[in-house]
PDB file of C-alpha atoms in Angstrom:
ATOM      1  CA  MET A   1     -39.649  -8.570  25.286  1.00  0.00           C
ATOM      2  CA  THR A   2     -36.046  -7.663  25.512  1.00  0.00           C
ATOM      3  CA  ILE A   3     -33.977  -8.088  22.583  1.00  0.00           C
ATOM      4  CA  VAL A   4     -30.186  -8.428  23.373  1.00  0.00           C
ATOM      5  CA  MET A   5     -27.870  -7.495  20.500  1.00  0.00           C
ATOM      6  CA  THR A   6     -23.991  -7.297  20.492  1.00  0.00           C
ATOM      7  CA  LYS A   7     -23.602  -6.427  16.563  1.00  0.00           C
ATOM      8  CA  PRO A   8     -20.956  -4.594  14.863  1.00  0.00           C
ATOM      9  CA  PHE A   9     -21.581  -1.097  14.257  1.00  0.00           C
ATOM     10  CA  ALA A  10     -24.029  -0.392  11.220  1.00  0.00           C
ATOM     11  CA  SER A  11     -22.252  -1.903   8.106  1.00  0.00           C
ATOM     12  CA  SER A  12     -18.680  -1.813   9.439  1.00  0.00           C
ATOM     13  CA  ALA A  13     -18.040  -5.504   9.335  1.00  0.00           C
ATOM     14  CA  ASP A  14     -19.527  -5.838   5.761  1.00  0.00           C
ATOM     15  CA  LEU A  15     -16.318  -6.253   3.935  1.00  0.00           C
ATOM     16  CA  THR A  16     -17.523  -8.639   1.179  1.00  0.00           C
ATOM     17  CA  GLU A  17     -17.502  -7.473  -2.299  1.00  0.00           C
ATOM     18  CA  LYS A  18     -20.860  -7.688  -4.149  1.00  0.00           C
ATOM     19  CA  LYS A  19     -21.322  -9.073  -7.539  1.00  0.00           C
ATOM     20  CA  GLU A  20     -22.313  -6.324  -9.790  1.00  0.00           C
ATOM     21  CA  THR A  21     -24.685  -6.884 -12.696  1.00  0.00           C
ATOM     22  CA  LEU A  22     -24.841  -4.372 -15.678  1.00  0.00           C
ATOM     23  CA  GLU A  23     -28.167  -4.474 -17.703  1.00  0.00           C
ATOM     24  CA  ILE A  24     -29.362  -2.506 -20.910  1.00  0.00           C
ATOM     25  CA  LEU A  25     -32.787  -2.303 -20.122  1.00  0.00           C
ATOM     26  CA  SER A  26     -33.674  -0.440 -23.468  1.00  0.00           C
ATOM     27  CA  GLU A  27     -31.571   1.271 -26.315  1.00  0.00           C
ATOM     28  CA  GLY A  28     -29.247   3.392 -24.576  1.00  0.00           C
ATOM     29  CA  VAL A  29     -30.732   2.789 -20.849  1.00  0.00           C
ATOM     30  CA  PHE A  30     -28.155   1.211 -18.469  1.00  0.00           C
ATOM     31  CA  ALA A  31     -28.582   0.286 -14.925  1.00  0.00           C
ATOM     32  CA  LEU A  32     -25.821  -1.331 -12.546  1.00  0.00           C
ATOM     33  CA  THR A  33     -27.110  -3.142  -9.590  1.00  0.00           C
ATOM     34  CA  ALA A  34     -24.856  -5.004  -6.918  1.00  0.00           C
ATOM     35  CA  GLU A  35     -26.640  -7.293  -4.682  1.00  0.00           C
ATOM     36  CA  GLY A  36     -27.901  -4.461  -2.237  1.00  0.00           C
ATOM     37  CA  ASP A  37     -24.946  -1.847  -2.864  1.00  0.00           C
ATOM     38  CA  PRO A  38     -26.132   1.579  -4.099  1.00  0.00           C
ATOM     39  CA  ASN A  39     -27.320   1.517  -7.612  1.00  0.00           C
ATOM     40  CA  VAL A  40     -26.230   3.495 -10.492  1.00  0.00           C
ATOM     41  CA  GLY A  41     -27.099   4.113 -14.018  1.00  0.00           C
ATOM     42  CA  ALA A  42     -27.074   6.101 -17.443  1.00  0.00           C
ATOM     43  CA  PHE A  43     -28.839   7.273 -20.585  1.00  0.00           C
ATOM     44  CA  GLU A  44     -27.339   7.552 -23.676  1.00  0.00           C
ATOM     45  CA  GLY A  45     -28.149  10.483 -25.501  1.00  0.00           C
ATOM     46  CA  GLU A  46     -27.643  11.390 -29.371  1.00  0.00           C
ATOM     47  CA  ASP A  47     -24.110  12.813 -28.543  1.00  0.00           C
ATOM     48  CA  PHE A  48     -23.671  12.598 -24.795  1.00  0.00           C
ATOM     49  CA  ILE A  49     -24.163  10.583 -21.531  1.00  0.00           C
ATOM     50  CA  VAL A  50     -26.517  11.332 -18.567  1.00  0.00           C
ATOM     51  CA  ALA A  51     -25.408   9.646 -15.567  1.00  0.00           C
ATOM     52  CA  ILE A  52     -27.445   8.917 -12.671  1.00  0.00           C
ATOM     53  CA  GLU A  53     -25.773   8.990  -9.100  1.00  0.00           C
ATOM     54  CA  ALA A  54     -21.970   9.220  -8.369  1.00  0.00           C
ATOM     55  CA  ARG A  55     -21.047   6.621  -6.066  1.00  0.00           C
ATOM     56  CA  ALA A  56     -18.936   7.091  -2.708  1.00  0.00           C
ATOM     57  CA  THR A  57     -15.646   7.953  -4.310  1.00  0.00           C
ATOM     58  CA  PRO A  58     -14.069   8.768  -7.652  1.00  0.00           C
ATOM     59  CA  SER A  59     -12.359   5.683  -7.286  1.00  0.00           C
ATOM     60  CA  ALA A  60     -15.407   3.620  -6.863  1.00  0.00           C
ATOM     61  CA  ALA A  61     -16.960   5.640  -9.697  1.00  0.00           C
ATOM     62  CA  GLN A  62     -14.478   4.803 -12.192  1.00  0.00           C
ATOM     63  CA  ASP A  63     -15.039   1.153 -11.768  1.00  0.00           C
ATOM     64  CA  TRP A  64     -18.709   1.819 -12.875  1.00  0.00           C
ATOM     65  CA  LEU A  65     -17.335   3.875 -15.656  1.00  0.00           C
ATOM     66  CA  LYS A  66     -15.075   1.196 -17.118  1.00  0.00           C
ATOM     67  CA  GLN A  67     -18.192  -0.978 -17.552  1.00  0.00           C
ATOM     68  CA  LEU A  68     -20.291   1.743 -19.091  1.00  0.00           C
ATOM     69  CA  ARG A  69     -17.318   2.680 -21.584  1.00  0.00           C
ATOM     70  CA  GLN A  70     -17.408  -1.025 -22.855  1.00  0.00           C
ATOM     71  CA  HIS A  71     -20.768   0.116 -24.589  1.00  0.00           C
ATOM     72  CA  THR A  72     -20.294   3.904 -25.357  1.00  0.00           C
ATOM     73  CA  ASN A  73     -17.452   6.345 -25.259  1.00  0.00           C
ATOM     74  CA  LYS A  74     -19.765   9.476 -25.527  1.00  0.00           C
ATOM     75  CA  PRO A  75     -18.629  12.270 -23.237  1.00  0.00           C
ATOM     76  CA  ILE A  76     -20.884  12.625 -19.869  1.00  0.00           C
ATOM     77  CA  LYS A  77     -22.712  15.983 -20.071  1.00  0.00           C
ATOM     78  CA  TYR A  78     -24.803  15.684 -17.238  1.00  0.00           C
ATOM     79  CA  LEU A  79     -24.454  13.863 -13.756  1.00  0.00           C
ATOM     80  CA  ILE A  80     -27.837  13.758 -11.878  1.00  0.00           C
ATOM     81  CA  LEU A  81     -28.046  13.406  -8.039  1.00  0.00           C
ATOM     82  CA  THR A  82     -31.139  12.320  -6.562  1.00  0.00           C
ATOM     83  CA  HIS A  83     -30.415  13.268  -3.141  1.00  0.00           C
ATOM     84  CA  TYR A  84     -27.479  14.407  -1.081  1.00  0.00           C
ATOM     85  CA  HIS A  85     -26.179  11.316   0.800  1.00  0.00           C
ATOM     86  CA  ALA A  86     -22.386  10.805   0.608  1.00  0.00           C
ATOM     87  CA  VAL A  87     -22.229   7.525  -0.708  1.00  0.00           C
ATOM     88  CA  ARG A  88     -24.259   8.871  -3.819  1.00  0.00           C
ATOM     89  CA  VAL A  89     -22.597  11.936  -4.357  1.00  0.00           C
ATOM     90  CA  LEU A  90     -18.771  12.187  -3.406  1.00  0.00           C
ATOM     91  CA  GLY A  91     -17.435  10.303  -6.466  1.00  0.00           C
ATOM     92  CA  ALA A  92     -18.611  13.148  -8.749  1.00  0.00           C
ATOM     93  CA  ALA A  93     -15.065  14.136  -9.931  1.00  0.00           C
ATOM     94  CA  ALA A  94     -14.705  10.986 -11.813  1.00  0.00           C
ATOM     95  CA  PHE A  95     -17.236  11.872 -14.209  1.00  0.00           C
ATOM     96  CA  GLU A  96     -15.970  15.196 -15.496  1.00  0.00           C
ATOM     97  CA  ALA A  97     -19.427  16.277 -16.222  1.00  0.00           C
ATOM     98  CA  GLU A  98     -20.167  19.543 -17.678  1.00  0.00           C
ATOM     99  CA  HIS A  99     -23.396  19.784 -15.426  1.00  0.00           C
ATOM    100  CA  ILE A 100     -24.066  18.350 -12.026  1.00  0.00           C
ATOM    101  CA  ILE A 101     -27.854  18.592 -11.494  1.00  0.00           C
ATOM    102  CA  ALA A 102     -29.789  18.359  -8.009  1.00  0.00           C
ATOM    103  CA  SER A 103     -32.582  19.742  -6.488  1.00  0.00           C
ATOM    104  CA  GLU A 104     -32.529  23.064  -4.614  1.00  0.00           C
ATOM    105  CA  THR A 105     -33.238  21.314  -1.290  1.00  0.00           C
ATOM    106  CA  THR A 106     -30.316  18.832  -1.938  1.00  0.00           C
ATOM    107  CA  LYS A 107     -28.118  21.772  -2.381  1.00  0.00           C
ATOM    108  CA  LYS A 108     -29.176  23.265   0.904  1.00  0.00           C
ATOM    109  CA  LEU A 109     -28.615  19.991   2.591  1.00  0.00           C
ATOM    110  CA  ILE A 110     -25.364  19.632   1.123  1.00  0.00           C
ATOM    111  CA  ASP A 111     -24.397  23.144   2.538  1.00  0.00           C
ATOM    112  CA  GLU A 112     -26.001  22.361   5.983  1.00  0.00           C
ATOM    113  CA  ARG A 113     -24.529  18.963   6.633  1.00  0.00           C
ATOM    114  CA  GLY A 114     -22.583  17.512   3.775  1.00  0.00           C
ATOM    115  CA  ILE A 115     -19.361  17.271   5.929  1.00  0.00           C
ATOM    116  CA  GLU A 116     -21.066  15.561   8.817  1.00  0.00           C
ATOM    117  CA  ASP A 117     -22.733  13.364   6.411  1.00  0.00           C
ATOM    118  CA  TRP A 118     -19.588  12.408   4.821  1.00  0.00           C
ATOM    119  CA  LYS A 119     -17.987  11.405   8.072  1.00  0.00           C
ATOM    120  CA  SER A 120     -21.100   9.673   9.215  1.00  0.00           C
ATOM    121  CA  GLU A 121     -21.489   7.326   6.122  1.00  0.00           C
ATOM    122  CA  PHE A 122     -17.777   6.541   5.981  1.00  0.00           C
ATOM    123  CA  GLY A 123     -17.846   5.474   9.566  1.00  0.00           C
ATOM    124  CA  ARG A 124     -21.310   3.452   8.756  1.00  0.00           C
ATOM    125  CA  MET A 125     -20.080   1.696   5.354  1.00  0.00           C
ATOM    126  CA  PRO A 126     -16.369   1.850   4.998  1.00  0.00           C
ATOM    127  CA  ARG A 127     -16.329  -0.556   2.189  1.00  0.00           C
ATOM    128  CA  LEU A 128     -18.269   1.503  -0.087  1.00  0.00           C
ATOM    129  CA  PHE A 129     -15.580   4.240   0.285  1.00  0.00           C
ATOM    130  CA  LYS A 130     -12.933   2.704  -2.028  1.00  0.00           C
ATOM    131  CA  GLU A 131      -9.694   4.878  -1.941  1.00  0.00           C
ATOM    132  CA  PRO A 132     -11.291   7.690   0.007  1.00  0.00           C
ATOM    133  CA  ASP A 133      -8.362   9.821  -0.375  1.00  0.00           C
ATOM    134  CA  SER A 134      -9.466  10.325  -3.817  1.00  0.00           C
ATOM    135  CA  ILE A 135     -12.395  12.557  -2.788  1.00  0.00           C
ATOM    136  CA  PRO A 136     -11.422  16.013  -3.473  1.00  0.00           C
ATOM    137  CA  GLY A 137     -14.365  17.567  -1.458  1.00  0.00           C
ATOM    138  CA  LEU A 138     -17.790  18.022  -1.130  1.00  0.00           C
ATOM    139  CA  THR A 139     -19.860  17.625  -4.299  1.00  0.00           C
ATOM    140  CA  GLN A 140     -21.437  20.964  -5.258  1.00  0.00           C
ATOM    141  CA  PRO A 141     -24.355  21.042  -8.057  1.00  0.00           C
ATOM    142  CA  THR A 142     -23.803  23.222 -10.784  1.00  0.00           C
ATOM    143  CA  GLU A 143     -27.474  23.616 -11.413  1.00  0.00           C
ATOM    144  CA  THR A 144     -30.564  23.196  -9.222  1.00  0.00           C
ATOM    145  CA  PHE A 145     -34.267  23.145  -9.671  1.00  0.00           C
ATOM    146  CA  LYS A 146     -37.315  23.299  -7.498  1.00  0.00           C
ATOM    147  CA  ASP A 147     -39.893  21.100  -9.085  1.00  0.00           C
ATOM    148  CA  SER A 148     -38.866  19.793 -12.518  1.00  0.00           C
ATOM    149  CA  TYR A 149     -35.950  19.853 -15.080  1.00  0.00           C
ATOM    150  CA  GLU A 150     -36.130  18.443 -18.481  1.00  0.00           C
ATOM    151  CA  ILE A 151     -33.113  17.184 -20.734  1.00  0.00           C
ATOM    152  CA  ASP A 152     -33.495  16.349 -24.451  1.00  0.00           C
ATOM    153  CA  LEU A 153     -31.548  13.433 -25.223  1.00  0.00           C
ATOM    154  CA  GLY A 154     -31.437  14.233 -28.949  1.00  0.00           C
ATOM    155  CA  GLY A 155     -32.514  12.483 -32.286  1.00  0.00           C
ATOM    156  CA  ASP A 156     -35.126   9.981 -31.325  1.00  0.00           C
ATOM    157  CA  ARG A 157     -33.974   9.026 -27.971  1.00  0.00           C
ATOM    158  CA  GLY A 158     -36.648  11.042 -26.054  1.00  0.00           C
ATOM    159  CA  LYS A 159     -36.365  13.388 -23.126  1.00  0.00           C
ATOM    160  CA  LEU A 160     -35.467  12.854 -19.541  1.00  0.00           C
ATOM    161  CA  GLU A 161     -37.678  14.605 -16.754  1.00  0.00           C
ATOM    162  CA  LEU A 162     -36.183  15.195 -13.595  1.00  0.00           C
ATOM    163  CA  LYS A 163     -39.061  15.745 -10.718  1.00  0.00           C
ATOM    164  CA  PHE A 164     -39.494  16.348  -7.122  1.00  0.00           C
ATOM    165  CA  HIS A 165     -42.580  14.541  -5.974  1.00  0.00           C
ATOM    166  CA  GLY A 166     -42.460  15.771  -2.358  1.00  0.00           C
ATOM    167  CA  ARG A 167     -40.475  14.699   0.755  1.00  0.00           C
ATOM    168  CA  GLY A 168     -39.480  11.281   1.384  1.00  0.00           C
ATOM    169  CA  HIS A 169     -35.978   9.523   1.860  1.00  0.00           C
ATOM    170  CA  THR A 170     -34.696  13.192   2.293  1.00  0.00           C
ATOM    171  CA  ALA A 171     -36.360  16.555   1.944  1.00  0.00           C
ATOM    172  CA  GLY A 172     -35.076  16.817  -1.541  1.00  0.00           C
ATOM    173  CA  ASP A 173     -35.347  13.525  -3.292  1.00  0.00           C
ATOM    174  CA  ILE A 174     -35.756  13.510  -7.163  1.00  0.00           C
ATOM    175  CA  VAL A 175     -36.730  11.020  -9.650  1.00  0.00           C
ATOM    176  CA  VAL A 176     -35.454  10.578 -13.329  1.00  0.00           C
ATOM    177  CA  TRP A 177     -38.275   9.385 -15.823  1.00  0.00           C
ATOM    178  CA  HIS A 178     -37.762   8.412 -19.487  1.00  0.00           C
ATOM    179  CA  GLU A 179     -41.262   8.117 -21.180  1.00  0.00           C
ATOM    180  CA  LYS A 180     -39.962   6.579 -24.162  1.00  0.00           C
ATOM    181  CA  SER A 181     -38.570   3.487 -22.470  1.00  0.00           C
ATOM    182  CA  LYS A 182     -40.813   3.778 -19.411  1.00  0.00           C
ATOM    183  CA  THR A 183     -37.862   3.642 -17.095  1.00  0.00           C
ATOM    184  CA  LEU A 184     -38.010   5.401 -13.608  1.00  0.00           C
ATOM    185  CA  PHE A 185     -34.797   5.786 -11.604  1.00  0.00           C
ATOM    186  CA  ALA A 186     -36.431   6.365  -8.253  1.00  0.00           C
ATOM    187  CA  GLY A 187     -33.122   6.742  -6.208  1.00  0.00           C
ATOM    188  CA  ASP A 188     -33.832   5.649  -2.676  1.00  0.00           C
ATOM    189  CA  LEU A 189     -37.529   6.611  -2.490  1.00  0.00           C
ATOM    190  CA  VAL A 190     -38.159   2.995  -3.581  1.00  0.00           C
ATOM    191  CA  GLU A 191     -35.933  -0.274  -2.839  1.00  0.00           C
ATOM    192  CA  ALA A 192     -36.577  -3.517  -4.310  1.00  0.00           C
ATOM    193  CA  GLU A 193     -36.251  -6.346  -1.909  1.00  0.00           C
ATOM    194  CA  ALA A 194     -33.629  -3.994   0.249  1.00  0.00           C
ATOM    195  CA  ALA A 195     -34.310  -2.526   3.504  1.00  0.00           C
ATOM    196  CA  LEU A 196     -34.942   1.350   3.951  1.00  0.00           C
ATOM    197  CA  TYR A 197     -32.763   3.870   5.474  1.00  0.00           C
ATOM    198  CA  THR A 198     -34.906   6.497   6.810  1.00  0.00           C
ATOM    199  CA  GLY A 199     -32.622   8.268   9.294  1.00  0.00           C
ATOM    200  CA  ASP A 200     -33.278  11.763   7.088  1.00  0.00           C
ATOM    201  CA  ALA A 201     -36.781  10.932   6.320  1.00  0.00           C
ATOM    202  CA  PHE A 202     -40.190  12.307   6.361  1.00  0.00           C
ATOM    203  CA  HIS A 203     -42.336   9.031   6.976  1.00  0.00           C
ATOM    204  CA  PHE A 204     -45.674  10.272   6.815  1.00  0.00           C
ATOM    205  CA  GLU A 205     -45.406  12.187   3.413  1.00  0.00           C
ATOM    206  CA  TRP A 206     -43.205   9.328   1.996  1.00  0.00           C
ATOM    207  CA  SER A 207     -45.561   6.819   2.843  1.00  0.00           C
ATOM    208  CA  SER A 208     -48.636   8.261   1.510  1.00  0.00           C
ATOM    209  CA  THR A 209     -48.582  11.242  -1.263  1.00  0.00           C
ATOM    210  CA  THR A 210     -44.969  10.889  -2.399  1.00  0.00           C
ATOM    211  CA  LEU A 211     -45.138   6.872  -3.207  1.00  0.00           C
ATOM    212  CA  ASP A 212     -48.656   7.620  -4.604  1.00  0.00           C
ATOM    213  CA  SER A 213     -46.996  10.108  -7.091  1.00  0.00           C
ATOM    214  CA  LEU A 214     -44.540   7.436  -8.193  1.00  0.00           C
ATOM    215  CA  LYS A 215     -47.125   4.853  -8.674  1.00  0.00           C
ATOM    216  CA  GLU A 216     -48.716   7.006 -11.276  1.00  0.00           C
ATOM    217  CA  TYR A 217     -45.818   6.533 -13.702  1.00  0.00           C
ATOM    218  CA  LYS A 218     -46.679   2.976 -14.242  1.00  0.00           C
ATOM    219  CA  ALA A 219     -42.941   2.403 -15.023  1.00  0.00           C
ATOM    220  CA  GLU A 220     -41.875  -0.782 -16.890  1.00  0.00           C
ATOM    221  CA  TYR A 221     -38.591  -0.526 -15.454  1.00  0.00           C
ATOM    222  CA  LEU A 222     -37.812   0.758 -11.772  1.00  0.00           C
ATOM    223  CA  ILE A 223     -34.422   1.343 -10.551  1.00  0.00           C
ATOM    224  CA  GLY A 224     -34.607   1.737  -7.145  1.00  0.00           C
ATOM    225  CA  GLY A 225     -31.759   3.054  -4.555  1.00  0.00           C
ATOM    226  CA  ARG A 226     -30.718  -0.725  -3.917  1.00  0.00           C
ATOM    227  CA  GLY A 227     -31.802  -3.988  -5.302  1.00  0.00           C
ATOM    228  CA  ALA A 228     -32.367  -5.486  -8.384  1.00  0.00           C
ATOM    229  CA  VAL A 229     -34.374  -3.663 -11.465  1.00  0.00           C
ATOM    230  CA  ALA A 230     -38.173  -4.259 -11.150  1.00  0.00           C
ATOM    231  CA  LYS A 231     -39.513  -5.170 -14.592  1.00  0.00           C
ATOM    232  CA  GLY A 232     -43.133  -4.863 -15.527  1.00  0.00           C
ATOM    233  CA  VAL A 233     -45.864  -2.619 -14.064  1.00  0.00           C
ATOM    234  CA  GLU A 234     -46.850  -5.684 -11.564  1.00  0.00           C
ATOM    235  CA  ALA A 235     -43.454  -5.754 -10.340  1.00  0.00           C
ATOM    236  CA  THR A 236     -42.792  -1.749 -10.289  1.00  0.00           C
ATOM    237  CA  ASP A 237     -46.014  -1.471  -8.319  1.00  0.00           C
ATOM    238  CA  ALA A 238     -44.893  -4.319  -5.872  1.00  0.00           C
ATOM    239  CA  ALA A 239     -41.424  -2.283  -5.304  1.00  0.00           C
ATOM    240  CA  ILE A 240     -43.353   0.661  -4.421  1.00  0.00           C
ATOM    241  CA  GLU A 241     -45.673  -1.090  -2.216  1.00  0.00           C
ATOM    242  CA  GLN A 242     -42.916  -3.120  -0.406  1.00  0.00           C
ATOM    243  CA  THR A 243     -41.374   0.459   0.370  1.00  0.00           C
ATOM    244  CA  ARG A 244     -44.699   1.514   1.528  1.00  0.00           C
ATOM    245  CA  SER A 245     -45.185  -1.637   3.913  1.00  0.00           C
ATOM    246  CA  PHE A 246     -41.810  -1.009   5.472  1.00  0.00           C
ATOM    247  CA  LEU A 247     -42.813   2.695   6.317  1.00  0.00           C
ATOM    248  CA  LYS A 248     -46.099   1.851   7.327  1.00  0.00           C
ATOM    249  CA  GLY A 249     -45.003  -1.031   9.618  1.00  0.00           C
ATOM    250  CA  MET A 250     -42.503   1.593  11.220  1.00  0.00           C
ATOM    251  CA  ILE A 251     -45.223   4.138  11.743  1.00  0.00           C
ATOM    252  CA  ASP A 252     -47.625   1.629  13.345  1.00  0.00           C
ATOM    253  CA  ASN A 253     -45.182   0.261  15.757  1.00  0.00           C
ATOM    254  CA  VAL A 254     -43.350   3.366  16.626  1.00  0.00           C
ATOM    255  CA  GLY A 255     -46.640   5.367  17.078  1.00  0.00           C
ATOM    256  CA  GLU A 256     -48.221   2.749  19.353  1.00  0.00           C
ATOM    257  CA  VAL A 257     -45.257   2.903  22.005  1.00  0.00           C
ATOM    258  CA  HIS A 258     -45.037   6.868  21.438  1.00  0.00           C
ATOM    259  CA  LYS A 259     -48.718   7.174  22.242  1.00  0.00           C
ATOM    260  CA  ARG A 260     -48.713   5.201  25.302  1.00  0.00           C
ATOM    261  CA  GLY A 261     -45.445   7.195  26.653  1.00  0.00           C
ATOM    262  CA  GLY A 262     -43.067   4.122  26.376  1.00  0.00           C
ATOM    263  CA  THR A 263     -39.456   4.463  25.569  1.00  0.00           C
ATOM    264  CA  LEU A 264     -37.266   4.820  22.303  1.00  0.00           C
ATOM    265  CA  LYS A 265     -35.778   1.259  23.075  1.00  0.00           C
ATOM    266  CA  GLU A 266     -39.122  -0.155  23.569  1.00  0.00           C
ATOM    267  CA  ALA A 267     -40.134   1.292  20.107  1.00  0.00           C
ATOM    268  CA  PHE A 268     -37.116  -0.100  18.464  1.00  0.00           C
ATOM    269  CA  GLU A 269     -37.759  -3.601  19.864  1.00  0.00           C
ATOM    270  CA  ALA A 270     -41.330  -3.443  18.660  1.00  0.00           C
ATOM    271  CA  THR A 271     -40.438  -2.307  15.160  1.00  0.00           C
ATOM    272  CA  TYR A 272     -37.527  -5.003  15.085  1.00  0.00           C
ATOM    273  CA  THR A 273     -40.039  -7.806  15.992  1.00  0.00           C
ATOM    274  CA  ALA A 274     -42.686  -6.634  13.614  1.00  0.00           C
ATOM    275  CA  LEU A 275     -40.574  -6.292  10.634  1.00  0.00           C
ATOM    276  CA  GLU A 276     -37.771  -8.794  10.798  1.00  0.00           C
ATOM    277  CA  PRO A 277     -39.544 -11.827   9.600  1.00  0.00           C
ATOM    278  CA  LYS A 278     -40.334  -9.877   6.295  1.00  0.00           C
ATOM    279  CA  PHE A 279     -37.433  -7.537   5.943  1.00  0.00           C
ATOM    280  CA  GLY A 280     -34.555  -8.963   8.188  1.00  0.00           C
ATOM    281  CA  LYS A 281     -32.885 -11.088   5.575  1.00  0.00           C
ATOM    282  CA  TRP A 282     -32.624  -8.000   2.995  1.00  0.00           C
ATOM    283  CA  PRO A 283     -29.539  -5.904   2.665  1.00  0.00           C
ATOM    284  CA  ILE A 284     -28.731  -3.127   5.450  1.00  0.00           C
ATOM    285  CA  PHE A 285     -31.865  -3.961   7.592  1.00  0.00           C
ATOM    286  CA  GLU A 286     -29.697  -4.295  10.859  1.00  0.00           C
ATOM    287  CA  HIS A 287     -27.761  -1.360   9.822  1.00  0.00           C
ATOM    288  CA  CYS A 288     -30.566   0.990   9.204  1.00  0.00           C
ATOM    289  CA  LEU A 289     -33.203   0.295  11.806  1.00  0.00           C
ATOM    290  CA  PRO A 290     -31.880   2.007  14.895  1.00  0.00           C
ATOM    291  CA  PHE A 291     -31.419   5.236  12.725  1.00  0.00           C
ATOM    292  CA  ASP A 292     -34.757   4.827  11.216  1.00  0.00           C
ATOM    293  CA  VAL A 293     -36.631   4.514  14.350  1.00  0.00           C
ATOM    294  CA  GLN A 294     -34.807   7.506  16.086  1.00  0.00           C
ATOM    295  CA  ARG A 295     -35.768   9.737  13.111  1.00  0.00           C
ATOM    296  CA  LEU A 296     -39.481   8.706  13.299  1.00  0.00           C
ATOM    297  CA  TRP A 297     -39.489   9.051  17.068  1.00  0.00           C
ATOM    298  CA  ASP A 298     -38.408  12.546  16.583  1.00  0.00           C
ATOM    299  CA  GLU A 299     -41.316  13.005  13.870  1.00  0.00           C
ATOM    300  CA  PHE A 300     -43.735  11.874  16.480  1.00  0.00           C
ATOM    301  CA  ASP A 301     -42.105  14.319  18.780  1.00  0.00           C
ATOM    302  CA  GLY A 302     -42.876  17.134  16.537  1.00  0.00           C
ATOM    303  CA  ILE A 303     -39.162  17.632  15.097  1.00  0.00           C
ATOM    304  CA  ASP A 304     -39.984  18.249  11.316  1.00  0.00           C
ATOM    305  CA  TRP A 305     -36.488  18.800   9.986  1.00  0.00           C
ATOM    306  CA  PRO A 306     -34.119  16.031  10.599  1.00  0.00           C
ATOM    307  CA  ARG A 307     -31.469  16.236  13.161  1.00  0.00           C
ATOM    308  CA  ILE A 308     -28.048  16.162  11.788  1.00  0.00           C
ATOM    309  CA  TRP A 309     -26.207  12.678  12.201  1.00  0.00           C
ATOM    310  CA  THR A 310     -22.755  12.831  13.406  1.00  0.00           C
ATOM    311  CA  GLU A 311     -20.152  10.199  14.292  1.00  0.00           C
ATOM    312  CA  GLU A 312     -20.710  10.536  17.809  1.00  0.00           C
ATOM    313  CA  ARG A 313     -24.566  10.558  17.488  1.00  0.00           C
ATOM    314  CA  ASP A 314     -24.369   7.498  15.252  1.00  0.00           C
ATOM    315  CA  ARG A 315     -22.547   5.701  18.147  1.00  0.00           C
ATOM    316  CA  GLU A 316     -24.673   6.975  20.896  1.00  0.00           C
ATOM    317  CA  VAL A 317     -28.192   5.745  18.983  1.00  0.00           C
ATOM    318  CA  TRP A 318     -26.386   2.504  18.044  1.00  0.00           C
ATOM    319  CA  ALA A 319     -25.347   1.983  21.705  1.00  0.00           C
ATOM    320  CA  GLU A 320     -28.816   2.674  22.997  1.00  0.00           C
ATOM    321  CA  LEU A 321     -30.834   0.665  20.701  1.00  0.00           C
ATOM    322  CA  GLN A 322     -28.554  -2.116  19.229  1.00  0.00           C
ATOM    323  CA  ASP A 323     -26.080  -3.000  21.730  1.00  0.00           C
TER     324      ASP A 323
END
């Protein structure tokens, strides 16, 4: 079966602004979603704010902060970055946070490939980069940790646990857990009715042990990287299983073609055909799948550490698989 595609590159033609929804999930727990654009959030401590994710530019971050400031004027003491991708981190300057927290591996990835990732993501998703000239440079964490990090919110507001549960969407993803409200910010380890970007992923670990660990939280609220907030354990479990289903579908289809000695193009077509009926109408499906399949093919080839995406490599893979 041959699929003929003449599609605009990645999300370059997606110029429609998305409707943003700010929800207060519990006292002092904020989540901002935007119809499949990257999610952000915040926790209000006794006398400070902990912000989750930074958006792609300081200007875009300021739009989020204006909404947050309608509810609290406390200073932002901590900015937490769940992983290194440019659309999540380059807006950090707007927060003027005392501490920027990420995993040790995220810091390594920023140093190793931050510039290339910035250029790549700007080319793929230009709409998210509002006023790109406002970016002062790469975002560098001020503090890193290997496995876990705790923030006491003060008073009776509980604690935040930042934790690395294993490789997944990237090698360094962390989640943020608030036991008091049973809220889990999962970053791009989980998506709720949004397609997955897996171009820097570790599909086999992510689809098994990493997601198993997240399910153990039994979260009442789960904010993934994109999509609506999942509410109630049944819905949060479903979001995790939806993520697993996408990954397993990729593994099964790419794996079958790879095992029989087929081509990357054949693997893409088989995966597209299998996943499109369920996931095709969700945000960024068409954008992500070529990069996803290429990375998984590399894993089947024995390439453990993801190859760096550059503007040139992005276009080459797109031309081979989507055009």
